[in-house]
Amino acid sequence: MSDRNSIDVIVSEVGPRDGLQSVKRTMPTQAKIAWITALANAGLPEIEVGSFVSPRLLPQMADAADVVRAALRLGNTAILALVPNRKGAERAFAAGTPRVTMPVSASRLHSQSNINMSPEQAIDQVAAVVDLRDSLPVTPAGTRPLVEVGISTAFGCTMEGPVAEDWVIALAVMAAKAGADTVNLSDTTGMGNPAQVKRLFARLQRELGDKAGGAHFHNTRGQGLANVVAALEVGVTTFDSSQAGLGGCPYAPGATGNIVTEDLAFLLEAMGLRTGIDIEKLAAARSLILEGLPEEPLYGHVADAGLPKGFVYAATRSVA
Amino acid sequence: MSDRNSIDVIVSEVGPRDGLQSVKRTMPTQAKIAWITALANAGLPEIEVGSFVSPRLLPQMADAADVVRAALRLGNTAILALVPNRKGAERAFAAGTPRVTMPVSASRLHSQSNINMSPEQAIDQVAAVVDLRDSLPVTPAGTRPLVEVGISTAFGCTMEGPVAEDWVIALAVMAAKAGADTVNLSDTTGMGNPAQVKRLFARLQRELGDKAGGAHFHNTRGQGLANVVAALEVGVTTFDSSQAGLGGCPYAPGATGNIVTEDLAFLLEAMGLRTGIDIEKLAAARSLILEGLPEEPLYGHVADAGLPKGFVYAATRSVA
């Protein structure tokens, strides 16, 4: 199901990273691996499986290397991990992570409190990680790891309020010049609206060309899927989401949960866009969250309401 | 705030009708009037205040005439009520209702179980209500009541599954030919998706011209605001919603709640579309639901998360 050629839109599951890092308890390593395996089996084409931050800051992510190594055995699911800086990237590359994603916050206050760097210092770290990546030997397939950047608080900041769109785009250009392969935009705080989403992604694409990446939306004010529709209108084809809406940003008060993977997959498939995801298998994987984190609250509508009577997956329709 | 010339998109509050009819308990008449007054004071330009169905079927709506009479004293807020048939319209017009809305279900099974008529019989009732309306004396302002039709289950039916788009449009054309002033499309069961929304509203507008009306979406699968964005893309300018997501269709199992007025108003204002609504005043009106229906569950994100730091209403922005 997760063959890249047979899907129209990439749903990138970030629950094992963005979700679990915002839960105070730590999901045991074996439970994480069981959950990630179920996500891959449900057809998720991409999974962000952990974060190589200091285990002092986020003990929930201390096992990132073990989780990456286990996830790499899952076949053709793309595996990503977050790295905040060069030190994290060293650990990530040592574990064999084929793709790392680095947060660069457009809000100075958020950047300082989230990664203790200015946005410019975060860009320097991107350059350092790209250098490190370029120094690695190529794999037997002739490749080196990819370096993605996500511009966080790109749609507003709980501390600063609105963030200037010119600055968001300038920062994205700096990240691309620093060597990032892809630059994504993140609504870390759930402040974005569809008009702004269309404006910013259209500009990102104009400025960055094929380095312009996907969207990471939160559902703080219930606007997540509305913003997805707006992004689809301007041609965005990769969306982060978290199963059951786990997640949020521990440094952005009031920013609750990523958009819900089940609801996003339903949106896309119902629109006729192939995701490779089996929504019922995906919903069944919720039980593995609860095995690792008993009684954790789970969110989303589709898992409760079920697929509508007569629902047909996009792939089936395009064959018919 | 509710001057029609100063708003871009009409949010039509249906909570006092669609919301309250799906709650088993009955909100006392005085509590309804207090709530509707608060909604009008928060700037809602339109409120559907009740339903002239048989009080045997929906005792919650038995006081519709009293509620309409009280609501008509609220100044320039447009007041609507639902009527299922000519008998209901007689009561509605006698109470002075300036605009009635009639449900015509595209699904035969839903039509039968909801209003005990076939879709064609429901169209006959539309013609009968239009005849009745045309027989009324004109008001001092030289007008007669308006007759709206909402095509329910237009995006799918929990009993029948998918509903043919050709048939939905054919039924809308029949309603317009029967004399309806406006024809709306309703996703009664929360099965609609943005691609379908764009297709159906574009066809409705082509076939009906200025009789093509607004959208009534439910949030059963979390897709309500995503569908609003799609409808905006094709020029729809009126949306039904219910404060705190009260509502749903008692005859469509699994169909929970209208889209949430607070979240919809935030979406539109954040996009730069003027609604005339004061979102904070609106959120404060939630307390009046609880005075009339203690401990009723309230839904929605914006009332919980609050407006983002630095939020600016659309009207303020366009003046600036």
XYZ file of C-alpha atoms in Angstrom:
640
model
C 0.000 0.000 0.000
C 2.831 2.443 0.763
C 4.452 2.431 -2.659
C 5.139 6.111 -3.370
C 3.952 5.742 -6.962
C 0.475 4.709 -5.944
C -0.296 7.594 -3.615
C -1.318 11.183 -4.316
C -0.799 12.750 -0.891
C 1.723 11.735 1.770
C 0.395 11.530 5.305
C 3.416 11.750 7.596
C 2.607 10.300 10.997
C 4.274 12.299 13.781
C 2.520 10.786 16.795
C 5.532 8.741 17.985
C 7.532 12.002 18.091
C 5.267 15.061 18.434
C 2.576 13.110 20.271
C 4.698 11.172 22.713
C 7.021 14.064 23.553
C 4.076 16.055 24.895
C 2.836 13.252 27.125
C 4.498 13.361 30.545
C 4.661 9.579 30.900
C 7.116 7.584 28.792
C 5.796 4.877 26.472
C 8.012 1.783 26.863
C 10.318 1.139 23.899
C 8.683 -2.162 22.949
C 5.243 -0.511 22.996
C 6.515 2.267 20.722
C 7.862 -0.298 18.284
C 4.613 -2.270 18.332
C 2.629 0.916 17.662
C 4.946 2.082 14.853
C 4.748 -1.379 13.294
C 0.940 -1.217 13.342
C 1.057 2.249 11.758
C 3.299 0.951 8.981
C 1.006 -2.043 8.487
C -1.953 0.335 8.146
C -0.147 1.853 5.152
C 1.365 5.051 6.588
C 4.076 5.951 4.048
C 6.123 8.068 6.503
C 6.583 7.953 10.265
C 8.549 10.369 12.453
C 9.572 7.923 15.136
C 11.441 9.982 17.716
C 13.583 12.930 18.657
C 17.331 13.083 19.308
C 17.078 15.845 21.884
C 18.843 15.661 25.200
C 17.273 12.859 27.278
C 17.555 15.288 30.194
C 15.035 17.587 28.481
C 12.773 14.899 27.037
C 13.245 11.560 28.813
C 10.316 10.221 26.751
C 12.631 10.282 23.708
C 15.743 8.742 25.325
C 15.310 5.510 23.327
C 15.223 7.246 19.921
C 18.194 5.268 18.550
C 16.628 1.918 19.462
C 13.284 2.963 17.997
C 14.894 4.120 14.733
C 16.821 0.849 14.377
C 13.641 -1.186 14.896
C 11.607 1.018 12.547
C 14.158 0.639 9.763
C 13.163 -3.019 9.511
C 9.619 -2.065 8.463
C 10.213 -2.174 4.721
C 9.317 0.760 2.518
C 7.912 3.087 5.161
C 10.047 6.250 5.243
C 11.506 6.786 8.724
C 12.289 10.260 10.103
C 13.521 11.623 13.404
C 13.778 15.127 14.802
C 17.189 16.586 15.626
C 17.521 20.031 17.260
C 21.243 20.503 16.505
C 24.476 18.932 15.290
C 24.902 16.905 18.467
C 21.482 15.313 17.961
C 22.264 14.688 14.298
C 25.433 12.785 15.249
C 23.347 10.402 17.323
C 20.634 10.182 14.657
C 23.060 9.393 11.822
C 24.911 6.874 14.015
C 21.591 5.044 14.474
C 21.112 4.980 10.697
C 18.303 7.570 10.492
C 17.772 8.128 6.756
C 15.993 11.472 7.172
C 16.207 14.073 9.912
C 13.958 17.061 10.470
C 15.138 20.217 12.248
C 12.899 22.829 13.878
C 13.684 26.481 13.151
C 11.226 28.765 14.901
C 10.187 32.014 13.235
C 9.275 33.509 16.605
C 12.345 34.652 18.545
C 10.668 34.079 21.907
C 9.487 30.594 20.918
C 12.890 29.737 19.437
C 14.649 30.741 22.633
C 12.309 28.830 24.923
C 11.990 25.784 22.648
C 15.609 25.171 21.563
C 17.483 27.915 23.447
C 18.786 29.490 20.214
C 17.891 32.470 18.063
C 16.397 31.651 14.630
C 19.766 32.604 13.064
C 21.615 30.245 15.410
C 19.153 27.512 14.466
C 19.998 28.121 10.797
C 23.707 27.770 11.696
C 22.859 24.378 13.183
C 21.123 23.411 9.935
C 24.331 24.258 8.038
C 26.356 22.249 10.563
C 24.070 19.232 10.198
C 24.220 19.487 6.404
C 28.057 19.555 6.646
C 27.994 16.510 8.889
C 25.618 14.733 6.507
C 27.861 15.566 3.523
C 30.832 14.019 5.353
C 29.078 10.665 5.754
C 29.946 7.773 3.456
C 27.234 7.014 0.932
C 25.014 3.992 1.544
C 25.150 0.960 -0.792
C 22.211 2.627 -2.603
C 24.436 5.647 -3.245
C 22.515 7.993 -0.931
C 23.133 10.087 2.157
C 20.513 11.072 4.779
C 18.113 13.854 3.907
C 17.887 16.997 6.017
C 14.471 18.631 6.355
C 13.679 21.877 8.131
C 10.310 22.768 9.640
C 9.693 26.497 10.202
C 7.731 26.411 13.440
C 5.356 29.160 14.669
C 5.135 30.071 10.959
C 1.472 31.057 11.372
C 1.693 32.848 14.710
C 3.112 32.501 18.196
C 1.321 32.284 21.526
C 3.977 34.575 23.016
C 4.636 37.053 20.171
C 1.253 36.981 18.433
C 1.323 37.372 14.629
C 4.641 36.541 12.898
C 5.541 38.557 9.784
C 5.061 36.515 6.611
C 8.106 38.138 4.987
C 10.257 36.893 7.857
C 8.841 33.358 7.673
C 9.713 33.193 3.986
C 13.129 34.812 4.538
C 13.894 32.162 7.138
C 12.756 29.382 4.782
C 15.111 30.763 2.119
C 17.959 30.851 4.672
C 17.265 27.198 5.550
C 17.338 26.179 1.908
C 20.584 28.134 1.366
C 22.040 26.400 4.416
C 21.547 23.154 2.508
C 18.205 21.795 3.716
C 16.680 19.435 1.163
C 13.107 20.376 2.047
C 11.537 23.190 4.072
C 8.126 22.657 5.699
C 5.865 25.195 7.425
C 4.425 24.412 10.856
C 1.406 25.904 12.600
C 2.835 24.943 15.972
C 0.277 26.976 17.881
C -2.922 26.353 15.929
C -3.261 30.001 14.895
C -3.269 29.578 11.113
C -6.188 30.225 8.791
C -6.847 29.005 5.240
C -6.194 32.372 3.556
C -2.811 32.649 5.285
C -2.020 29.007 4.462
C -2.602 29.611 0.772
C -0.524 32.806 0.793
C 2.437 31.330 2.668
C 2.669 28.032 0.811
C 2.301 29.748 -2.565
C 5.207 32.043 -1.632
C 7.239 29.137 -0.260
C 6.841 27.320 -3.574
C 7.764 30.405 -5.596
C 10.892 31.056 -3.520
C 12.077 27.487 -2.931
C 10.903 25.526 -5.958
C 11.320 21.797 -5.366
C 12.678 22.391 -1.864
C 9.225 23.667 -0.794
C 7.784 21.039 1.506
C 4.693 20.081 3.420
C 2.400 21.346 6.147
C 2.343 20.609 9.846
C -0.958 21.803 11.328
C -2.294 21.711 14.851
C -5.989 21.613 15.694
C -5.984 23.977 18.665
C -8.917 25.989 17.325
C -10.519 23.247 15.226
C -9.083 24.670 11.992
C -6.633 21.891 11.101
C -8.495 20.157 8.281
C -9.778 23.492 6.945
C -6.130 24.483 6.597
C -5.384 21.181 4.842
C -8.022 21.946 2.193
C -6.451 25.371 1.651
C -2.981 23.842 1.323
C -4.259 21.243 -1.157
C -5.651 24.130 -3.238
C -2.102 25.455 -3.766
C -0.592 22.030 -4.392
C 0.850 20.946 -1.028
C 1.136 17.145 -1.029
C 2.628 16.226 2.368
C 0.823 16.640 5.683
C 1.927 15.786 9.204
C -0.660 14.368 11.586
C -0.811 12.335 14.751
C -2.908 9.276 15.386
C -5.749 10.107 17.800
C -4.510 13.706 17.937
C -1.792 12.973 20.460
C 0.688 15.776 20.665
C 1.148 19.481 20.928
C 4.022 21.719 21.794
C 5.104 21.685 25.448
C 6.568 25.188 25.046
C 3.508 26.761 23.399
C 0.821 26.961 26.099
C -2.667 26.237 24.797
C -1.347 24.504 21.672
C -3.167 21.187 21.867
C -2.571 18.300 19.531
C -1.695 17.744 15.907
C -4.477 17.151 13.411
C -5.843 13.618 13.719
C -4.440 11.073 11.247
C -7.678 9.096 10.968
C -9.691 12.256 10.150
C -7.037 13.485 7.694
C -6.850 10.144 5.887
C -10.648 10.090 5.593
C -10.683 13.653 4.234
C -8.138 12.810 1.537
C -9.542 9.429 0.510
C -13.097 10.830 0.410
C -11.818 13.573 -1.912
C -10.429 10.908 -4.232
C -6.787 11.402 -3.217
C -4.914 8.144 -2.652
C -3.041 7.906 0.650
C -2.223 4.194 0.779
C -3.819 4.122 4.246
C -6.335 1.510 5.396
C -8.447 3.682 7.731
C -9.992 0.749 9.591
C -6.593 -0.869 10.213
C -5.353 2.528 11.320
C -8.219 3.002 13.786
C -7.496 -0.459 15.174
C -3.902 0.647 15.904
C -5.278 3.038 18.553
C -5.378 0.127 20.968
C -1.572 0.013 20.845
C -1.354 3.595 22.126
C -3.426 2.528 25.105
C -1.284 -0.559 25.684
C 1.769 1.683 25.961
C 0.004 4.571 27.746
C -3.057 3.226 29.569
C -6.007 5.645 29.731
C -4.317 8.284 27.565
C -7.084 10.473 26.033
C -7.621 9.832 22.312
C -9.212 12.381 19.975
C -10.780 12.505 16.520
C -14.152 11.916 14.899
C -13.736 9.202 12.252
C -12.588 6.521 14.684
C -15.806 7.099 16.667
C -18.268 7.632 13.798
C -16.771 4.974 11.519
C -16.553 5.130 7.748
C -19.823 6.164 6.095
C -22.042 3.512 4.522
C -20.874 2.858 0.958
C -17.457 4.473 1.467
C -15.000 3.686 -1.335
C -11.235 4.242 -1.157
C -9.754 6.532 -3.807
C -7.537 3.799 -5.294
C -10.553 1.565 -5.844
C -12.441 4.389 -7.508
C -9.673 5.277 -9.938
C -9.385 1.623 -11.015
C -13.171 1.376 -11.473
C -22.830 44.710 13.693
C -25.479 42.747 11.789
C -26.027 45.228 8.960
C -26.090 43.073 5.819
C -23.961 45.582 3.929
C -21.060 45.276 6.319
C -20.683 41.492 6.241
C -19.110 39.196 3.663
C -20.413 35.825 4.841
C -23.699 35.097 6.637
C -23.467 32.736 9.584
C -26.970 31.401 10.161
C -27.335 30.131 13.707
C -29.498 26.993 13.820
C -28.872 25.917 17.407
C -32.302 26.976 18.726
C -33.860 24.726 16.076
C -31.462 21.973 14.922
C -29.643 21.911 18.260
C -32.590 21.953 20.624
C -34.715 19.515 18.617
C -32.075 16.831 19.068
C -31.845 17.279 22.829
C -34.396 15.119 24.640
C -35.069 17.697 27.354
C -37.031 20.849 26.518
C -35.415 24.235 27.101
C -37.993 26.514 28.776
C -39.405 29.207 26.489
C -37.959 32.093 28.503
C -34.509 30.466 28.425
C -34.754 30.068 24.637
C -35.633 33.727 24.274
C -32.765 34.787 26.545
C -30.331 32.652 24.525
C -31.600 33.907 21.158
C -31.358 37.490 22.441
C -27.730 36.906 23.450
C -26.987 35.394 20.017
C -28.481 38.458 18.324
C -26.485 40.739 20.619
C -23.307 38.864 19.669
C -23.993 39.946 16.065
C -25.484 36.792 14.507
C -27.231 38.136 11.373
C -29.648 35.172 11.083
C -31.175 32.803 13.624
C -33.397 29.777 12.965
C -35.413 29.931 16.148
C -37.695 26.914 16.038
C -39.662 24.329 14.104
C -43.403 24.220 13.386
C -43.590 20.437 13.393
C -46.239 18.564 15.303
C -45.669 19.076 19.057
C -46.484 15.374 19.375
C -43.330 14.532 17.372
C -41.066 17.247 18.817
C -42.417 18.577 22.113
C -39.179 20.607 22.432
C -40.513 22.834 19.625
C -44.108 23.254 20.864
C -43.490 26.906 21.759
C -42.228 27.891 18.278
C -44.883 30.605 17.791
C -44.045 32.290 21.095
C -40.321 32.127 20.352
C -40.781 33.612 16.869
C -42.887 36.468 18.242
C -40.242 37.289 20.853
C -37.379 36.992 18.360
C -39.053 39.394 15.950
C -38.463 42.156 18.501
C -34.675 41.744 18.152
C -34.174 44.390 15.480
C -32.362 43.566 12.257
C -31.531 39.926 12.951
C -33.224 37.779 10.297
C -35.546 35.238 11.921
C -36.287 31.852 10.341
C -38.255 28.789 11.361
C -38.509 25.302 9.928
C -41.820 24.057 8.549
C -42.209 20.470 7.310
C -45.494 21.034 5.408
C -48.395 23.381 4.692
C -49.930 22.816 8.108
C -46.708 23.933 9.793
C -46.476 26.918 7.453
C -49.982 28.058 8.454
C -48.864 28.203 12.084
C -45.530 29.833 11.158
C -47.117 32.563 9.026
C -49.798 33.182 11.674
C -46.976 33.857 14.146
C -45.454 36.351 11.717
C -42.421 34.254 10.675
C -40.780 36.271 7.871
C -38.841 33.319 6.441
C -39.536 29.590 6.556
C -37.211 26.764 5.607
C -38.491 23.377 4.412
C -36.523 20.127 4.424
C -36.660 17.984 1.272
C -34.565 14.863 1.654
C -32.739 13.450 -1.331
C -32.668 9.997 0.254
C -36.005 8.210 -0.025
C -35.443 6.226 3.150
C -34.423 9.317 5.122
C -37.332 11.326 3.692
C -39.813 8.667 4.722
C -38.457 8.301 8.258
C -37.860 12.032 8.771
C -41.044 13.610 7.410
C -43.069 10.538 6.352
C -43.188 11.657 2.711
C -41.387 10.787 -0.509
C -39.086 13.485 -1.917
C -41.724 14.223 -4.584
C -44.424 14.604 -1.926
C -42.109 16.976 -0.060
C -41.799 19.063 -3.246
C -45.626 19.138 -3.449
C -45.627 20.565 0.074
C -43.154 23.229 -1.039
C -45.569 24.224 -3.821
C -48.445 24.266 -1.328
C -46.501 26.474 1.088
C -45.524 28.833 -1.749
C -49.238 29.042 -2.726
C -50.162 29.803 0.865
C -47.419 32.424 1.076
C -48.592 34.040 -2.171
C -52.127 34.302 -0.752
C -50.959 36.320 2.257
C -51.441 40.086 2.324
C -48.220 42.001 1.851
C -46.636 43.573 4.907
C -46.447 47.367 5.279
C -42.956 47.028 3.775
C -44.525 45.473 0.687
C -43.086 41.971 1.269
C -44.336 38.454 1.859
C -42.490 35.696 3.768
C -39.633 33.959 2.012
C -39.683 30.206 1.448
C -36.335 28.393 1.571
C -35.726 24.720 0.871
C -32.857 22.682 2.286
C -32.009 19.498 0.372
C -31.098 17.175 3.235
C -28.885 14.065 2.925
C -27.499 15.825 -0.179
C -24.017 14.409 0.502
C -24.981 10.889 1.558
C -27.374 8.989 3.793
C -26.644 6.757 6.746
C -29.337 4.361 5.495
C -28.875 4.478 1.706
C -25.168 5.336 1.507
C -24.104 7.571 -1.393
C -26.853 9.704 -2.988
C -26.592 10.380 -6.741
C -25.445 13.942 -7.431
C -27.711 14.162 -10.508
C -30.708 13.416 -8.321
C -29.699 15.988 -5.696
C -29.496 18.661 -8.381
C -32.719 17.481 -10.051
C -34.503 17.805 -6.714
C -33.054 21.288 -6.170
C -34.368 22.308 -9.595
C -37.797 20.866 -8.701
C -37.795 22.899 -5.468
C -36.944 26.090 -7.347
C -39.656 25.371 -9.939
C -42.119 24.792 -7.096
C -41.438 28.403 -6.127
C -38.782 28.216 -3.417
C -36.874 31.488 -3.170
C -33.609 29.813 -2.172
C -32.375 26.205 -2.195
C -29.662 25.130 0.259
C -27.724 21.856 0.408
C -27.425 20.000 3.715
C -24.890 17.400 4.791
C -27.334 16.038 7.359
C -25.218 12.961 8.046
C -21.677 14.376 8.036
C -20.663 12.313 4.987
C -19.614 15.132 2.660
C -16.096 15.878 1.469
C -14.593 19.066 0.005
C -14.349 17.767 -3.574
C -18.022 16.793 -3.536
C -18.954 20.118 -1.903
C -17.277 22.067 -4.692
C -18.897 19.923 -7.403
C -22.417 20.092 -5.981
C -22.472 23.800 -5.127
C -20.967 24.729 -8.487
C -23.743 22.730 -10.200
C -26.399 24.211 -7.918
C -25.266 27.710 -8.860
C -25.209 26.866 -12.583
C -28.701 25.370 -12.494
C -30.407 27.737 -10.040
C -28.653 31.079 -10.482
C -29.645 33.477 -7.723
C -31.856 30.855 -6.090
C -28.742 28.824 -5.207
C -28.329 29.069 -1.460
C -26.043 28.161 1.376
C -24.510 25.157 3.071
C -25.593 23.241 6.141
C -22.753 21.013 7.315
C -22.489 18.585 10.201
C -19.232 17.678 11.901
C -19.822 13.956 12.374
C -16.417 13.022 10.951
C -14.608 16.270 11.791
C -14.892 17.527 8.203
C -17.287 20.442 8.741
C -14.892 23.389 8.467
C -12.911 21.665 5.699
C -16.175 21.579 3.748
C -16.752 25.268 4.520
C -13.392 26.149 2.941
C -14.341 24.176 -0.167
C -17.728 25.905 -0.379
C -16.092 29.326 0.006
C -13.840 28.422 -2.942
C -16.912 28.204 -5.200
C -18.565 31.324 -3.800
C -21.011 30.051 -1.167
C -21.730 32.905 1.276
C -24.223 31.482 3.803
C -23.411 28.770 6.339
C -25.563 27.189 9.021
C -23.949 26.362 12.346
C -24.934 25.761 15.917
C -23.470 27.363 18.994
C -21.376 24.835 20.923
C -22.172 22.212 18.290
C -25.559 21.392 19.729
C -27.691 19.459 17.318
C -27.776 16.654 14.853
C -30.508 14.736 13.133
C -32.575 12.463 15.380
C -33.457 10.288 12.363
C -29.889 9.874 11.053
C -28.111 7.620 13.564
C -24.504 8.612 14.136
C -25.036 12.121 12.765
C -23.759 14.235 15.631
C -23.979 17.990 15.771
C -23.813 20.885 13.374
C -20.541 22.669 12.863
C -19.711 24.911 15.801
C -20.628 28.598 15.388
C -17.687 29.871 17.435
C -15.181 27.854 15.347
C -16.862 28.871 12.075
C -16.900 32.569 12.992
C -13.205 32.370 13.911
C -12.383 30.644 10.615
C -14.122 33.336 8.594
C -12.874 36.362 10.526
C -9.311 34.994 10.540
C -9.555 34.643 6.762
C -10.506 38.314 6.521
C -14.205 37.681 5.852
C -16.500 39.928 7.878
C -19.273 38.123 9.769
C -20.497 40.879 12.091
C -19.994 38.452 14.991
C -18.222 39.322 18.240
C -16.649 35.952 19.015
C -16.039 36.705 22.685
C -19.623 37.877 23.216
C -20.732 34.766 21.374
C -18.668 32.455 23.577
C -20.146 34.182 26.636
C -23.642 33.278 25.365
C -22.827 29.599 26.014
C -23.747 30.152 29.643
C -27.350 30.740 28.551
C -27.518 27.261 26.986
C -26.524 25.843 30.346
C -29.077 27.986 32.189
C -31.807 26.493 30.001
C -30.318 22.973 29.842
C -28.066 22.406 32.867
C -25.039 20.190 32.211
C -25.717 19.861 28.473
C -22.402 18.937 26.756
C -20.906 21.824 24.766
C -18.438 21.311 21.903
C -15.940 23.333 19.903
C -12.332 24.462 20.134
C -12.280 28.260 19.986
C -14.375 28.762 23.117
C -11.810 26.645 25.012
C -8.583 27.895 23.397
C -9.657 31.534 23.152
C -8.765 33.939 20.383
C -5.050 33.912 19.491
C -2.791 36.661 20.797
C -2.958 39.644 18.455
C -6.179 38.493 16.747
C -7.802 41.209 14.631
C -11.365 41.118 13.301
C -11.772 41.352 9.530
C -13.762 44.587 9.682
C -10.998 46.286 11.655
C -8.394 45.104 9.182
C -10.221 46.350 6.101
C -10.665 49.784 7.702
C -6.974 49.907 8.686
